[in-house]
Amino acid sequence: MTGNSDRRVRRTRQAIQRALIELILDKGYETTTVTDIINRADVGRSTFYAHFTDKQDVLFGNLDDLVFLHAGPPSEGPLFGFSLPMFEHVQSQRQLVSALLGRRGGGAVIARGEQMLAEVVRRELLARAPQPTPRLDLVVTAVVGAFMGLLRGWADDQFAATPVEMDRTFRTVVTPGVTMILTSGEPA
Amino acid sequence: MTGNSDRRVRRTRQAIQRALIELILDKGYETTTVTDIINRADVGRSTFYAHFTDKQDVLFGNLDDLVFLHAGPPSEGPLFGFSLPMFEHVQSQRQLVSALLGRRGGGAVIARGEQMLAEVVRRELLARAPQPTPRLDLVVTAVVGAFMGLLRGWADDQFAATPVEMDRTFRTVVTPGVTMILTSGEPA
DNA sequence: TCTGTAAAGAACATTGTGTTCGCTATTGTG
DNA sequence: CACAATAGCGAACACAATGTTCTTTACAGA
């Protein structure tokens, strides 16, 4: 645990992480280079690679702090209850989230977000299914796809909308079909 | 129109495009470099840049041939009639499409696919809406997101499924909600 | 204080992109 | 067929970015 106790280590790591966030806000994730980061953080090149393997490594070290999982226990409240709180949270962190999730952000972050969200949705559906639903994985994928699609479009300013509108669209499109599947054990 | 009439030009362009496709099948789109392409196509570096600006430029030159738009006139047949034919077509071109749409493929192709698909969905919804639907753009985004999510998951082998299962999931999840929106002029 | 270690910083190898230029080979046309 | 136009070759170049290695310096904590 040397890494944590030495002040120099803490300072350096934090400088690098802050620098990345700032740069993401400035010019987006993809276009930010390691060279940019070490310049902004004012650390030596070797120092960077002593702490992180990658740009992505830095980001993921940070990502857990930013995790927007306001997901409560699975079976409380309405179906897909995570939706509105999530859209609201995204709006409050608009700049950063846009930079990470939009077209200018890396696919890596989106992939990670999709995975986490899929887990949430999966549990929610399992908790509510009265009978085993066939091909639940497919349903989860479709639902996550709809949500993330909306989120990305929003992040990219393809349309202006309030969190409430986003939430309403998502639920209105997706909930009736999913409810049918859950109750009837129907396809897919 | 020199470009079309000179045999050398035709040969070169085709060699480059074929090389890219082969390389995509070998190692994926993102990891394929221009250097790879000119080696495989056996053309000079300068020649490549005389014809294309980019790896992406080559791809998009090809993409129209691969266009999987089996979208008939908007208001014929069932809602989202493009779904099954599209999944079937994707399966027949499995390797290539997977390489392009999966995680190993570039975001550029996905983005393009989403745009084209959004256009199809948009027209279909407009043709069927008895009354103007508010925030149709949001609905389109959600629908496209669900479809592309399924398509990407499939391409990535996250699950095995037949085109029929894919189609059924997509329609079952999405159609009830969309129908409600169209008929009631409801949210979002 | 004094020892272990973090950081600086510079040099280096490597890989990829995109451009330039003079020479050669091929093409379509008169 | 002959010839002017031009496509292609290939090598060299400038540039940007990644990741490694090494020596020297400076700092933290016991």
Coordinates of C-alpha atoms (C1' of nucleotides) in Angstrom, one line a residue, chain B residues 8-9 12 42-44 46-47 51, chain D residues 5-13:
Chain B
R8 CA -5.6 1.8 -64.2
V9 CA -7.8 3.9 -62.0
T12 CA -6.4 0.5 -58.3
D42 CA 0.0 -3.8 -53.5
V43 CA -0.2 -0.1 -54.4
G44 CA 2.1 2.7 -53.6
S46 CA 1.1 8.0 -52.8
T47 CA -1.4 6.2 -55.0
H51 CA -7.6 8.2 -54.6
Chain D
dA5 C1' -1.3 12.8 -70.9
dT6 C1' -1.5 10.9 -66.7
dA7 C1' -1.6 7.0 -63.2
dG8 C1' 1.3 4.6 -60.5
dC9 C1' 5.8 3.7 -58.2
dG10 C1' 8.8 4.1 -54.4
dA11 C1' 11.6 6.4 -51.5
dA12 C1' 12.3 10.1 -48.6
dC13 C1' 10.4 13.2 -45.5

